[in-house]
XYZ file of C-alpha atoms in Angstrom:
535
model
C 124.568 91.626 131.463
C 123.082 88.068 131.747
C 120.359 87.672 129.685
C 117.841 84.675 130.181
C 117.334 82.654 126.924
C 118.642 79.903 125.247
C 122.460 80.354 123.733
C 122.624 79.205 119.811
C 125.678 77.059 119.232
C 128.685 79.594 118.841
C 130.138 79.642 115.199
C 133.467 80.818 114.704
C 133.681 83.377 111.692
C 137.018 84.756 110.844
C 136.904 88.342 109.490
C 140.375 89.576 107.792
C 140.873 93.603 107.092
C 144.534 93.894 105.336
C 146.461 96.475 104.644
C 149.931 96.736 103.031
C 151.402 100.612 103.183
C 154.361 101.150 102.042
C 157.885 99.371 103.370
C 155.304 97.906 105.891
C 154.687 94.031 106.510
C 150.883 92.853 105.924
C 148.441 93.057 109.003
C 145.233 91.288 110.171
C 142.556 92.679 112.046
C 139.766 89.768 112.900
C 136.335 89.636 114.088
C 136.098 86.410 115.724
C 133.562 84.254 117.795
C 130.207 86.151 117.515
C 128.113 84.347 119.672
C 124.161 84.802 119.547
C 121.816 84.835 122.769
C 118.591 84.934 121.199
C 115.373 85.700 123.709
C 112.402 83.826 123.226
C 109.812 85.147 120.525
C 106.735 84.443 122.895
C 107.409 87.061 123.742
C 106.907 91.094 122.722
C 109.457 92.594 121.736
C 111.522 89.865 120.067
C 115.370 90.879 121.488
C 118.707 89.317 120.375
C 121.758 89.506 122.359
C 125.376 89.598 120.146
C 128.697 89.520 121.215
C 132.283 88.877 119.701
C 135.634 89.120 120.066
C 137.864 91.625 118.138
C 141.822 92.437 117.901
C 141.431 96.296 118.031
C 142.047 98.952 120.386
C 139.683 100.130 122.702
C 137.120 103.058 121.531
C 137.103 101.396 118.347
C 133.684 101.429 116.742
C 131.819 98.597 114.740
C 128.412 98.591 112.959
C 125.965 95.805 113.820
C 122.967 94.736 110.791
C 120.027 93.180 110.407
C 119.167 91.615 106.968
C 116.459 89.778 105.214
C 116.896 88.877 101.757
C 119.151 92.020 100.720
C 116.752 94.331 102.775
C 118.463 96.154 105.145
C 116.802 96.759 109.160
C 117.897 97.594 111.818
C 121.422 98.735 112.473
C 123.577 99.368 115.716
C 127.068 100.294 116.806
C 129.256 99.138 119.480
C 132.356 100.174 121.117
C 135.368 98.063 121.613
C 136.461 97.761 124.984
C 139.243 94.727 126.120
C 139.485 93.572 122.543
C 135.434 92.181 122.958
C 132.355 93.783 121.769
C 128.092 93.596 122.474
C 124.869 94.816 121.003
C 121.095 94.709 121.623
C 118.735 94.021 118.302
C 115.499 95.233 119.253
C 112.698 93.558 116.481
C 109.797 96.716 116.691
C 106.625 95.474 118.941
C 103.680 96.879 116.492
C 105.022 95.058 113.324
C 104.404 91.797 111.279
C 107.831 90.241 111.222
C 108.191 87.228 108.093
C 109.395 83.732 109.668
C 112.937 82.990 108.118
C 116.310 83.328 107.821
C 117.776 86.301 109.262
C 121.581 87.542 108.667
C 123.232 89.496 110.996
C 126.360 91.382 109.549
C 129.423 93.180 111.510
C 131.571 95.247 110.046
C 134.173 97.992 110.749
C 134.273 101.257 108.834
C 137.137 103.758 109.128
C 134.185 106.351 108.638
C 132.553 105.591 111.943
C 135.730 106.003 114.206
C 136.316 108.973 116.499
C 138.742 111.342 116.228
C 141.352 109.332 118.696
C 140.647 106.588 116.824
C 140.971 107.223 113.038
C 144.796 108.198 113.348
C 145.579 105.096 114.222
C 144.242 103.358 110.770
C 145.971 102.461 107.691
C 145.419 104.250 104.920
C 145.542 101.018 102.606
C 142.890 98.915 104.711
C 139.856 97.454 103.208
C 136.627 97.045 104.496
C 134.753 93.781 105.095
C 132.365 92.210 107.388
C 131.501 88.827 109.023
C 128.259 87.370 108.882
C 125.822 84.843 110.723
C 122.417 83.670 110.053
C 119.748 83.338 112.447
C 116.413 81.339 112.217
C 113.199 83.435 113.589
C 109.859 81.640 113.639
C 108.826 78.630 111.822
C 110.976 77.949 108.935
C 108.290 75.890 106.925
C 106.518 78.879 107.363
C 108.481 81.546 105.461
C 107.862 80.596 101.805
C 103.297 81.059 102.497
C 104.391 84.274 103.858
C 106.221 85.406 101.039
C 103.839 84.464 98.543
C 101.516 86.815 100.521
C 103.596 89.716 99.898
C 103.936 89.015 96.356
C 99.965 89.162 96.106
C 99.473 92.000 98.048
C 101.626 93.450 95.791
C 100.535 92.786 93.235
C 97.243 93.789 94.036
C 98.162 97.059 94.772
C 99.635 97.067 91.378
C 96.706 96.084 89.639
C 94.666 98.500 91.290
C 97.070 101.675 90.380
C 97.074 100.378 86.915
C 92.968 100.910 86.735
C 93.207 104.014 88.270
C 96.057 105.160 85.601
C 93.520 103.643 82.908
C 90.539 105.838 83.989
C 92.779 109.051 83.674
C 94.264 108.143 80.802
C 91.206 107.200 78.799
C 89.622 110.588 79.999
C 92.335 112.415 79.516
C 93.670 111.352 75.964
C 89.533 111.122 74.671
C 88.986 114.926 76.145
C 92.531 116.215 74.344
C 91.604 114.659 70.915
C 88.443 116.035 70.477
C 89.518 119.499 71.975
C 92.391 119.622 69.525
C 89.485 118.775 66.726
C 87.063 121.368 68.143
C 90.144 124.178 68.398
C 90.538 123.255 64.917
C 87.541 123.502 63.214
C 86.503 127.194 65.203
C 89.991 128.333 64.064
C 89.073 127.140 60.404
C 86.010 129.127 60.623
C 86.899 132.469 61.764
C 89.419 132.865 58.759
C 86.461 132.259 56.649
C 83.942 135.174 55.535
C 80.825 135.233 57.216
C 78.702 134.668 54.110
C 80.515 131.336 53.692
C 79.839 130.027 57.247
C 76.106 131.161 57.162
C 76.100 129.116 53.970
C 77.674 126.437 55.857
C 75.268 126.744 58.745
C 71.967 126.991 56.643
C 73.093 123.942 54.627
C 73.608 122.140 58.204
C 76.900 121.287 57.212
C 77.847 122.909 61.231
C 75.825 120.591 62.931
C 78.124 118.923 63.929
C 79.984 121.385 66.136
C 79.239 121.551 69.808
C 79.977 125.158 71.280
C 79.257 123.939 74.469
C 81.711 121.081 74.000
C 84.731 123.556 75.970
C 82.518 123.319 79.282
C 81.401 119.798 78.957
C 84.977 118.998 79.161
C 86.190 121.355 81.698
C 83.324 119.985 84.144
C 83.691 116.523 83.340
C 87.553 116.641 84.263
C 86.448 118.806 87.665
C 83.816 115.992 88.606
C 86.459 113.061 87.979
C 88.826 114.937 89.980
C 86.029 115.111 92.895
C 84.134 111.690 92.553
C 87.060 109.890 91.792
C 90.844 110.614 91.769
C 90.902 112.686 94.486
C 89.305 109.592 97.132
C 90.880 106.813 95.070
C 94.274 107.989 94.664
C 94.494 109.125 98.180
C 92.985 105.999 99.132
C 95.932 103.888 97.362
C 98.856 106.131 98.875
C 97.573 106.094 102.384
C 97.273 102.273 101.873
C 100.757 101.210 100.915
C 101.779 103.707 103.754
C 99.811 101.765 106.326
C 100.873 98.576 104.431
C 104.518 99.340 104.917
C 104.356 100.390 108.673
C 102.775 97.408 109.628
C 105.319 95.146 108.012
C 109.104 94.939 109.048
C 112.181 93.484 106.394
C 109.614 93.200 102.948
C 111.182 90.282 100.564
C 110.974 92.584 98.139
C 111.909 95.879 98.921
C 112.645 96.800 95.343
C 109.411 96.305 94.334
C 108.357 98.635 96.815
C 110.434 101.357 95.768
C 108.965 101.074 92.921
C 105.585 101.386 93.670
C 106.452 104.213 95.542
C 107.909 105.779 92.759
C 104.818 104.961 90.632
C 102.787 106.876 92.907
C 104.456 109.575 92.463
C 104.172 109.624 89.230
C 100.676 109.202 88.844
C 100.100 112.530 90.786
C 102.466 114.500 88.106
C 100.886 112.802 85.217
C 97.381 113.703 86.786
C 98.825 117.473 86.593
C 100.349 117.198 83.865
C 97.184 116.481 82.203
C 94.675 119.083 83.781
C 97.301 121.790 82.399
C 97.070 120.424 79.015
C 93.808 120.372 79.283
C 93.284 123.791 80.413
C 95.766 125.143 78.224
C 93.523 124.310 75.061
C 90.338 125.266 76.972
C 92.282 128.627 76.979
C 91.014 128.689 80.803
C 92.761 129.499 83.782
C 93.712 126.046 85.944
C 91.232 124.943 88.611
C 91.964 125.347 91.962
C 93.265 121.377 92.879
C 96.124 122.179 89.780
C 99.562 122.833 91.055
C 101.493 125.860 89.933
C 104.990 125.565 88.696
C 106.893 123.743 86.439
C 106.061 120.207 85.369
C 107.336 117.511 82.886
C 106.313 116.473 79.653
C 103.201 114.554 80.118
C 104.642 111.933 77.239
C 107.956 111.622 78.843
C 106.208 111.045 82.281
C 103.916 108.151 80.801
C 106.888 106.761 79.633
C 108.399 106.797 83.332
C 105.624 104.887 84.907
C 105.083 102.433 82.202
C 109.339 101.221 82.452
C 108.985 101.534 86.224
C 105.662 99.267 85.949
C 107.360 97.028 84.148
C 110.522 96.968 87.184
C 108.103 96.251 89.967
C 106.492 93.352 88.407
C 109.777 91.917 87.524
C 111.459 92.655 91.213
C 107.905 90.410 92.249
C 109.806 87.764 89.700
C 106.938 88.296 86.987
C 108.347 88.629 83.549
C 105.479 88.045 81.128
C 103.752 91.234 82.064
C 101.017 93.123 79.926
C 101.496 96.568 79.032
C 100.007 99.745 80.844
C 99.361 101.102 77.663
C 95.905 101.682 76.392
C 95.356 101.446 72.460
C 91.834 102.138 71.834
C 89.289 103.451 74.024
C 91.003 106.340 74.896
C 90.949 106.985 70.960
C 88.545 108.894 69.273
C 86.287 106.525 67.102
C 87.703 105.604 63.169
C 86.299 103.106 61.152
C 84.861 101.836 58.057
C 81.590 102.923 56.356
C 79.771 100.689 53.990
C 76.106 99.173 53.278
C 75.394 103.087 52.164
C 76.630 104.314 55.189
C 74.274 102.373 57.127
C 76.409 99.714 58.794
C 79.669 101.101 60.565
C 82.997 99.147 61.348
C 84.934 100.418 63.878
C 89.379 99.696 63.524
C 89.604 100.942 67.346
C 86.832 99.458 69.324
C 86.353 96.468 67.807
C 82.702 96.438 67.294
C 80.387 96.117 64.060
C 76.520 97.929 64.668
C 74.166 98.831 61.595
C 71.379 101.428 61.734
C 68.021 102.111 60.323
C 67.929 104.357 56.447
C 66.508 107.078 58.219
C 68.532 107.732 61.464
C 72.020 108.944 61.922
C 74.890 108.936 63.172
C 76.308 110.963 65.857
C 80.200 110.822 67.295
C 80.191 113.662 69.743
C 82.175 113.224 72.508
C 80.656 112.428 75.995
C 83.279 110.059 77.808
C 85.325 107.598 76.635
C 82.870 104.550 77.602
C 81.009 105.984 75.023
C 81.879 105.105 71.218
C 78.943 106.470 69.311
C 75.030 107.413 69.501
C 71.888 106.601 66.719
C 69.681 108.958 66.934
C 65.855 108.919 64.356
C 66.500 112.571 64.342
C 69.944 114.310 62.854
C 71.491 116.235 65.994
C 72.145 119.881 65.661
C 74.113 121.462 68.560
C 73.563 125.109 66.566
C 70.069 125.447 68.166
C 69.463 126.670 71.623
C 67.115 124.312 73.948
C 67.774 121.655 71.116
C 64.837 118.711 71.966
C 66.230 115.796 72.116
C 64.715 112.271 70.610
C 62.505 110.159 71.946
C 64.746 107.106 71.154
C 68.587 106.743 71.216
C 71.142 103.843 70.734
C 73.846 103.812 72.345
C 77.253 101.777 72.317
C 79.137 101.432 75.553
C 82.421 99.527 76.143
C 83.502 98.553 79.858
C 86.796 97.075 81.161
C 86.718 94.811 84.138
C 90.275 93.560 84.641
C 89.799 91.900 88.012
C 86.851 89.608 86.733
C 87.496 86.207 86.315
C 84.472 85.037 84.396
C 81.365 85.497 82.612
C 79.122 85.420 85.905
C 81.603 88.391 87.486
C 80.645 90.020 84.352
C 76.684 89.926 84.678
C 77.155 90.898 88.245
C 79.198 93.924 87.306
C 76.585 95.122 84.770
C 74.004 94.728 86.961
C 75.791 96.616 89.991
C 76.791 99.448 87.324
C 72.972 99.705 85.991
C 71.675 99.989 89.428
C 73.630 102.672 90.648
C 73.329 104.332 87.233
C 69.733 105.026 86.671
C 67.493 107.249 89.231
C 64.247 105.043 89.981
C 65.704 101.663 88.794
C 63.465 98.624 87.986
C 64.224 95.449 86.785
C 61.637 93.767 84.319
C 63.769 90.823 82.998
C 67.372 89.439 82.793
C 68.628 86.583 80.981
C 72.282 85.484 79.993
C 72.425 84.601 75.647
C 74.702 82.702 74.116
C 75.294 81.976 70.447
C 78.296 80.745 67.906
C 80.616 83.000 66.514
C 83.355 82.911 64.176
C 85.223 85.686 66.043
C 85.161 83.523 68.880
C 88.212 80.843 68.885
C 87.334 77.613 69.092
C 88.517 75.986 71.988
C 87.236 75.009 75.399
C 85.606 76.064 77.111
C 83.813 78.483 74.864
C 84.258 76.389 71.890
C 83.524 79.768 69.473
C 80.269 80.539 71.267
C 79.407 84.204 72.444
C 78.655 85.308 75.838
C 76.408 88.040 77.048
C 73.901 89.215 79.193
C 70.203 90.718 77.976
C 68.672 93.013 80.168
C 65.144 95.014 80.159
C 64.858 97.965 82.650
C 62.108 100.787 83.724
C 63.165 104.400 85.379
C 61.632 107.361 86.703
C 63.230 110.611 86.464
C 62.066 114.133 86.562
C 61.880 113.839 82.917
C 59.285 110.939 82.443
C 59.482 107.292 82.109
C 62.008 105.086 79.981
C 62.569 101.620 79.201
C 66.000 100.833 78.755
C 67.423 97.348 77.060
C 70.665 97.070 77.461
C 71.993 94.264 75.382
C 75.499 93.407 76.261
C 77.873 91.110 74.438
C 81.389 90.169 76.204
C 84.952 90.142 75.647
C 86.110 86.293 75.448
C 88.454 86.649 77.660
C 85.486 88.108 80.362
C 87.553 91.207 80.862
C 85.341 93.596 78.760
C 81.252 94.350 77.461
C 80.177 95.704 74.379
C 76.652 97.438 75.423
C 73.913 98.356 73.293
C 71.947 100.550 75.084
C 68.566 101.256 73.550
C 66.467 103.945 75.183
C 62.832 104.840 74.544
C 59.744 106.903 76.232
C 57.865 104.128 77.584
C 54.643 105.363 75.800
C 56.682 104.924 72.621
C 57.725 101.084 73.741
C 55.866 99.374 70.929
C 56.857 101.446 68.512
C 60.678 101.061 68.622
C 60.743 97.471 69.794
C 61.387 95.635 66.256
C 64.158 98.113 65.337
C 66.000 97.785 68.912
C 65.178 93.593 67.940
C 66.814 94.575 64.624
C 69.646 96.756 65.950
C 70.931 94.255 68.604
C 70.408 91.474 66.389
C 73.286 92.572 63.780
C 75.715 94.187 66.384
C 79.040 92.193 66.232
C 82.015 92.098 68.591
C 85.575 91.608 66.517
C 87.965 90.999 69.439
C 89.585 88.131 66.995
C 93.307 88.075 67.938
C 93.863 88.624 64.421
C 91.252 90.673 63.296
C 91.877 94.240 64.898
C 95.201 94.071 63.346
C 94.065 93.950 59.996
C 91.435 96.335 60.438
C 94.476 98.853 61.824
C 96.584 98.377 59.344
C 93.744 98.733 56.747
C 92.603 101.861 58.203
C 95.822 103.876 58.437
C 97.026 102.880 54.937
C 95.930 105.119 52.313
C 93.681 103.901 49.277
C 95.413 102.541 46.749
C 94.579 104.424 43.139
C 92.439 103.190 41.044
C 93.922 101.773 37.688
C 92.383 103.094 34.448
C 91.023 100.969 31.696
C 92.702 100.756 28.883
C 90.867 101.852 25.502
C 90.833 99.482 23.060
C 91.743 100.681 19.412
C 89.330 100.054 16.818
């Protein structure tokens, strides 16, 4: 076999396997001159020609490797045969193959030798291999490669992290307020009936949602259809495509990984509809696997340590958490200005409300924090009329955005595929100083955010909608005000949506939500009683 390509210059590697049985003297057996005929990579498939010398018998077998940067390829095995040896490498046509330094490793294994062979082998030998390196491509080239990897990596971490976000905010904000809900109905049917109509005529109930069990249950079905079920598919069937196309990664461990994260995801996503279902008291939908499953707390504790592994196999160390400490939290907070003006310790977010409206904190989706409503809500009614007018506070994440102008472009986007019969009457960015805001460049403690007027159409009449939208500092988040009137009763609401927007606050202060934590979950201190003086 004469193969036509340039020959690299012949290194001599010495490879020593000793052995020293008993009452024996100590033997050598040496792999010796591996030369390397190496094809030229113009052209498909890239081929590599290797052969060696060897002081074994014939039918003796040794294993031929392909590494790249501890990543194991291709492998093949050669007989023996007048103390020399050969072997083909074959790089795969259809695959992106990194420019660098390749190492090929042969070795001899007592476990690959035939029968006639493995007699014939000390019991006392150890096994070790010789090596050689061999340059493919342009070597200037290898280090823009692998900083490719790395961001397509990381990428597809980022993107598995938002879609682990989404179910866990659902899924922790549905669980909390069923456990609530369970609570309360159980609470009630130990009572006497006089007592709860009491209750109910006193509108002390009107707070409980009886259709709150199939809200849930239809909300989880439709995230399951409009979302998990394309997106996650969408991500596995990527990094599968994403690893065929690419042979020898730089970092297969990160890869594993993210495999393993996937994974995962899937039980966690199952782990949660059967919690779920289990305190709707319901029987599991049809896309909920049977069978036995893991804790869904020890399987969020899987993904977030094998999170943290993949970004440090990509050599990233200062890494932010996957865990989510607030929106996927029901709302708690701080009353005050006679329960007009309400702080929020998880949100981060300060709004104050007209005397005569009221609050309302039942659950619709986590996005969602609360509602003001001119007219108390009562759920006990059937065919309830709603108000004309509602406030409502949103909160959005957008961790891929990298400034205040991705931001306004992402609200826009999400109002115009949000509202049937969308209209656009006027837009304008706002800024203003804050003390929440730290002062540095370049915000310098001013406020970003975005003030938008909008008109739709819907089967049930016309609305204007302002949405008045404050953001995060760092541009990953919005704080909405959404203020929604009849647009015959425009006028009428406009000062106290002015009024409304004009108090609401962000606190995203590094130091502030701490406090406001720490403040919450402590309990009051008692109050200390005068002391009466004697006459």
């Amino acid at each position: 076999m004469k193969p036509s390509a340039k020959i690299i210059p012949i290194t001599v590697l010495l490879l020593c396997f000793s052995y020293t049985p008993l009452f024996a003297k100590t033997e050598k057996i040496t792999i010796q001159n591996i030369r390397v005929i190496q094809h030229d990579e113009t052209k498909l498939p890239i081929k590599i020609f290797l052969d060696g010398q060897v002081n074994l018998k014939n039918g003796s077998v040794l294993s031929v490797s392909l590494w790249f940067k501890k990543n194991k390829g291709l492998e093949r095995r050669t007989i023996v045969r007048g103390g020399r040896w050969r072997a083909w490498i074959t790089f795969p046509r259809r695959k992106k193959i990194i420019p660098g330094t390749y190492q090929i490793r042969v070795s001899f294994s007592p476990r690959l030798q035939s029968r006639r062979v493995y007699p014939r082998i000390p019991k006392a030998l150890t096994v070790k291999e010789a090596t050689q390196n061999v340059q493919l491509g342009d070597a200037s080239k290898e280090k823009e490669e692998v900083l490719k990897v790395q961001k397509k990596l990381l990428n597809i971490l980022e993107e598995l992290r938002i879609l682990y976000t989404e179910m866990m905010r659902r899924g922790g904000y549905f669980l909390v307020h069923l456990k609530i809900h369970n609570t309360k109905i159980t609470y009630l049917r130990r009572m006497e009936k006089k007592k709860v109509e009491k209750l109910r005529k006193s509108g002390k109930l009107g707070s409980l949602d009886p259709n709150l069990p199939n809200k849930i249950a239809n909300a989880w079905r439709s995230f399951f259809t409009n979302y998990w079920n394309t997106v996650y598919r969408a991500q596995r069937r990527g990094f599968r495509l994403y690893q065929k196309e690419r042979f020898l990664s730089p970092y297969p461990e990160a890869e594993k990984s993210i495999s393993h994260i996937l994974t995962l995801l899937d039980k966690v996503f199952q782990a949660y509809t059967k919690e779920l279902f289990k305190e709707l008291r319901r029987p599991l939908p049809a896309f909920a696997r049977r069978g036995r499953t893991f804790k869904r707390r020890s399987l969020e504790s899987m993904l977030r340590k094998e999170a943290i592994k993949a970004y440090r196999h990509l050599g990233i160390y200062n890494v932010v958490g996957w865990e989510i400490l607030d929106l996927n939290r029901r709302e708690m907070g701080f009353f005050s200005n006679g329960k007009n003006t309400y702080r929020s310790a998880v949100s981060k977010f300060e709004i104050t409300k007209p005397e005569s409206w009221y609050w309302d904190f039942s659950p619709i989706n986590y996005s969602v924090r609360l509602r003001i409503r001119p007219e108390k809500p009562d759920f006990t009614k059937k065919n309830a009329k709603w108000s004309e007018a509602i406030v409502v506070v949103e909160i959005f994440d957008y961790p891929q955005a990298q400034s205040f102008k991705d931001l306004r472009d992402l609200t826009e986007a999400r109002s115009q595929n949000r509202y049937e019969g969308y209209q656009k009457i006027s837009a304008k960015p706002i800024s203003f100083p804050d003390p929440q805001v730290l002062n540095k460049p370049p915000l310098n403690g001013n406020r970003w955010g975005y003030d938008m007027l909008i008109s739709t159409k819907t089967k049930n009449g016309e609305f204007i909608i302002r949405q008045y939208e404050l953001f995060c500092q760092w541009h990953k988040r919005t704080y909405g005000v959404v203020c929604i009137v009849r647009k015959d009763k425009e006028k009428e609401y406009k000062k106290i949506f002015d009024k409304i927007c004009r108090h609401f606050k962000v606190l995203d202060h590094p130091k502030n939500r701490k406090k406001m934590l720490e403040a919450y979950l402590q309990p009051p201190k008692p109050e200390k009683k005068k002391k009466e003086k004697k006459n």
